PDB file of C-alpha atoms in Angstrom:
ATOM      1  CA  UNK I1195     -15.653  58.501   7.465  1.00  0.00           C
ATOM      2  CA  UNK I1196     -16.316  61.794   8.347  1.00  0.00           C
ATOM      3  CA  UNK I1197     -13.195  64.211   8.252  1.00  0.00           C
ATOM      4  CA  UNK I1198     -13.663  66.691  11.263  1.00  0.00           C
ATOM      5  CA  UNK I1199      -9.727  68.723  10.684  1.00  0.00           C
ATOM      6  CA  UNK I1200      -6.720  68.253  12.473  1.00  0.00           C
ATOM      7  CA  UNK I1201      -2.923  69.997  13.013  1.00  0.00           C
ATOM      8  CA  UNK I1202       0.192  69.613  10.737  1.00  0.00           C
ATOM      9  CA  UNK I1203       3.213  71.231  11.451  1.00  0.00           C
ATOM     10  CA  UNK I1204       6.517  70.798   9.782  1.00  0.00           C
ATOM     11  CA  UNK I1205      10.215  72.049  10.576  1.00  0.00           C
ATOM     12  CA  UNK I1206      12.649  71.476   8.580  1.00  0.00           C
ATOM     13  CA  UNK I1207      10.898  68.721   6.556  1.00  0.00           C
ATOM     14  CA  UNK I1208       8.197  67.800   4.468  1.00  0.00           C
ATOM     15  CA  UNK I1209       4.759  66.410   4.506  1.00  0.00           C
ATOM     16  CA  UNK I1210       2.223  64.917   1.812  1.00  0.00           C
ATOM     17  CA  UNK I1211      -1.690  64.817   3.444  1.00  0.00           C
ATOM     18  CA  UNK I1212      -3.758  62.922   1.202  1.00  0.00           C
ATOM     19  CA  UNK I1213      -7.503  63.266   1.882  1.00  0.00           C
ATOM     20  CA  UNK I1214      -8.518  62.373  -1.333  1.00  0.00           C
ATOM     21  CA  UNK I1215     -10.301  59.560  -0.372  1.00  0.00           C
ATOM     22  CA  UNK I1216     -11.718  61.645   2.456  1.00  0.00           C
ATOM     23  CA  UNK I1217     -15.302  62.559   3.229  1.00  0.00           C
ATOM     24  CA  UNK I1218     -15.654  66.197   4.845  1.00  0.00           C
ATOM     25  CA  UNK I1219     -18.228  66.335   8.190  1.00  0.00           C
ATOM     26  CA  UNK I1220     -21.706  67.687   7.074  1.00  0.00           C
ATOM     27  CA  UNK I1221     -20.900  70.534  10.107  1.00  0.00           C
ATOM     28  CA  UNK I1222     -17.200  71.539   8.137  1.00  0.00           C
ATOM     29  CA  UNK I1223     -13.923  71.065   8.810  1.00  0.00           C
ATOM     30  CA  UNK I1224     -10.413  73.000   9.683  1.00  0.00           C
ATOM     31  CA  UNK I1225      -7.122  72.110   8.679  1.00  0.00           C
ATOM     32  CA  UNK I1226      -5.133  73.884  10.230  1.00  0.00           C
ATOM     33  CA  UNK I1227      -0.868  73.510   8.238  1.00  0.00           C
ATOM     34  CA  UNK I1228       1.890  75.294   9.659  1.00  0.00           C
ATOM     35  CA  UNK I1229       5.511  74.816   8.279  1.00  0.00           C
ATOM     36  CA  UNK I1230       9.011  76.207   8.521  1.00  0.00           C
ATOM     37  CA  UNK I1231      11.952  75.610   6.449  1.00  0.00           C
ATOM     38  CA  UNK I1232       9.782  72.797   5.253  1.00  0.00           C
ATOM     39  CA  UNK I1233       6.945  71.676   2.912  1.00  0.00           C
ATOM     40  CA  UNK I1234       3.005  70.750   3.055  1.00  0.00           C
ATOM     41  CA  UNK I1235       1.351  69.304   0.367  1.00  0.00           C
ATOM     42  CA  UNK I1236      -2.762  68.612   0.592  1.00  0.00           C
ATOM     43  CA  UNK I1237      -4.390  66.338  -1.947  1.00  0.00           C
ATOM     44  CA  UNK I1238      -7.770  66.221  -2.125  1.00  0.00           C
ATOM     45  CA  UNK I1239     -11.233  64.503  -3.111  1.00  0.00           C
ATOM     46  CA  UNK I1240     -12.494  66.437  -6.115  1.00  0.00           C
ATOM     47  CA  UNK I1241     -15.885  67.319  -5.067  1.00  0.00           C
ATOM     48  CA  UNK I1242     -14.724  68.989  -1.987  1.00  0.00           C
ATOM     49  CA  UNK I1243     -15.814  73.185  -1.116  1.00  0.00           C
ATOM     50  CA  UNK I1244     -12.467  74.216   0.090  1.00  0.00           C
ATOM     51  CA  UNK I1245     -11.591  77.610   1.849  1.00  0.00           C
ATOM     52  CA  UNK I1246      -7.607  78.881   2.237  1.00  0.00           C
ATOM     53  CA  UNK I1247      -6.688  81.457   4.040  1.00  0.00           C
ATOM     54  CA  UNK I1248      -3.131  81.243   4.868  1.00  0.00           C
ATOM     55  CA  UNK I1249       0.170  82.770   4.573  1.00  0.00           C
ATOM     56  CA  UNK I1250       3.533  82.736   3.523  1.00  0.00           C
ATOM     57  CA  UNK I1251       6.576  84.699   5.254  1.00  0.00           C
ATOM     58  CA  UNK I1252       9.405  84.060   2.834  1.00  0.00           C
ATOM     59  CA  UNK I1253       7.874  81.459   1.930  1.00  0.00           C
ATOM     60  CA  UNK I1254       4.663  79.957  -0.507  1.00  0.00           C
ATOM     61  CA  UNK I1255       1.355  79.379   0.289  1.00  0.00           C
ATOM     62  CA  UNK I1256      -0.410  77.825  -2.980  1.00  0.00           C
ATOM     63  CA  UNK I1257      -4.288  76.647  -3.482  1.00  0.00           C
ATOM     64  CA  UNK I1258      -4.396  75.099  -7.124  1.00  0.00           C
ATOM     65  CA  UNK I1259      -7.724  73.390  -6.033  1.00  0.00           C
ATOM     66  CA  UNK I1260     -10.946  75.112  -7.787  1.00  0.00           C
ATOM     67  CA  UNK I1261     -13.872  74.580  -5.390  1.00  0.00           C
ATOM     68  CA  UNK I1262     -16.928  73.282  -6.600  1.00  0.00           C
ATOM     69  CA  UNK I1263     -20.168  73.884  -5.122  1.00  0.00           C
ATOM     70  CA  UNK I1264     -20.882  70.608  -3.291  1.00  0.00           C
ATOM     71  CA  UNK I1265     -23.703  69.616  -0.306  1.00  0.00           C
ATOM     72  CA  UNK I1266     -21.092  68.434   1.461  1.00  0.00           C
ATOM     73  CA  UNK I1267     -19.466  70.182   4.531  1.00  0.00           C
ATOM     74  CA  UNK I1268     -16.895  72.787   4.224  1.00  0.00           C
ATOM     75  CA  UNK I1269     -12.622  72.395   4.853  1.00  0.00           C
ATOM     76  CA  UNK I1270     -11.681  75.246   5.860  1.00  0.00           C
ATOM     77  CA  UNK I1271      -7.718  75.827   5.573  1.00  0.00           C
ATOM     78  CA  UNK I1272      -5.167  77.598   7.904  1.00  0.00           C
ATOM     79  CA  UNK I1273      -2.060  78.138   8.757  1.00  0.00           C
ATOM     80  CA  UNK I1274       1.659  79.889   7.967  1.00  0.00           C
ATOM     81  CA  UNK I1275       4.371  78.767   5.627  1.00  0.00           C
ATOM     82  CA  UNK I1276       7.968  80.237   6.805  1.00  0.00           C
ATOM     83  CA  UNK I1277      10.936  79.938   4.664  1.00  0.00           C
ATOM     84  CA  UNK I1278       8.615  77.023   3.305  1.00  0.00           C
ATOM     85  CA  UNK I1279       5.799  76.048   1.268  1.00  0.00           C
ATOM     86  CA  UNK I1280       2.462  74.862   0.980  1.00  0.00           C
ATOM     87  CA  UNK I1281       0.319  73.007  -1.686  1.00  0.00           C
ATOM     88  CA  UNK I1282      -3.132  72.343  -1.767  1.00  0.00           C
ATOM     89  CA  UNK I1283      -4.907  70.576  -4.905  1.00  0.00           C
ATOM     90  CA  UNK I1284      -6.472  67.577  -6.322  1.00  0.00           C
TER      91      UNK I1284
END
């Protein structure tokens, strides 16, 4: 019940995460998505305080989710998408 973060990494693939249903830890969370020649995408619950911070090298990184001020705990989100991409949104 309470979503603490975890590891994704893709090659040559793809992957759908779907946390919408998801409650964040109260202490935050990291995500941390790394992909190559492959895709990521992230669903997730609308009243969640996301941060993204990661990169694309030939590639897309791509955070369509608006945070909202919330009192729950913050995802942070990490990672590298090479000769791939990465979605994050609702």
């Amino acid at each position: 019940k309470a979503f603490k973060g975890g590891d994704v990494t893709v090659a040559f693939g793809g992957a759908k995460l779907d946390l919408r249903n998801a409650q964040i830890d109260k202490n935050g969370a990291t995500l941390v998505l790394n992909t190559a020649f492959g895709g990521i995408e992230v669903l997730l619950p609308k009243d969640c305080n996301v941060v993204s911070d990661g990169v694309g090298i030939l590639g897309g990184w791509e955070n369509k989710f608006s945070s909202k001020d919330t009192k729950g705990g913050k995802l942070e989100i990490t990672g590298t998408a090479i000769f791939g991409g990465v979605e994050i949104k609702e």
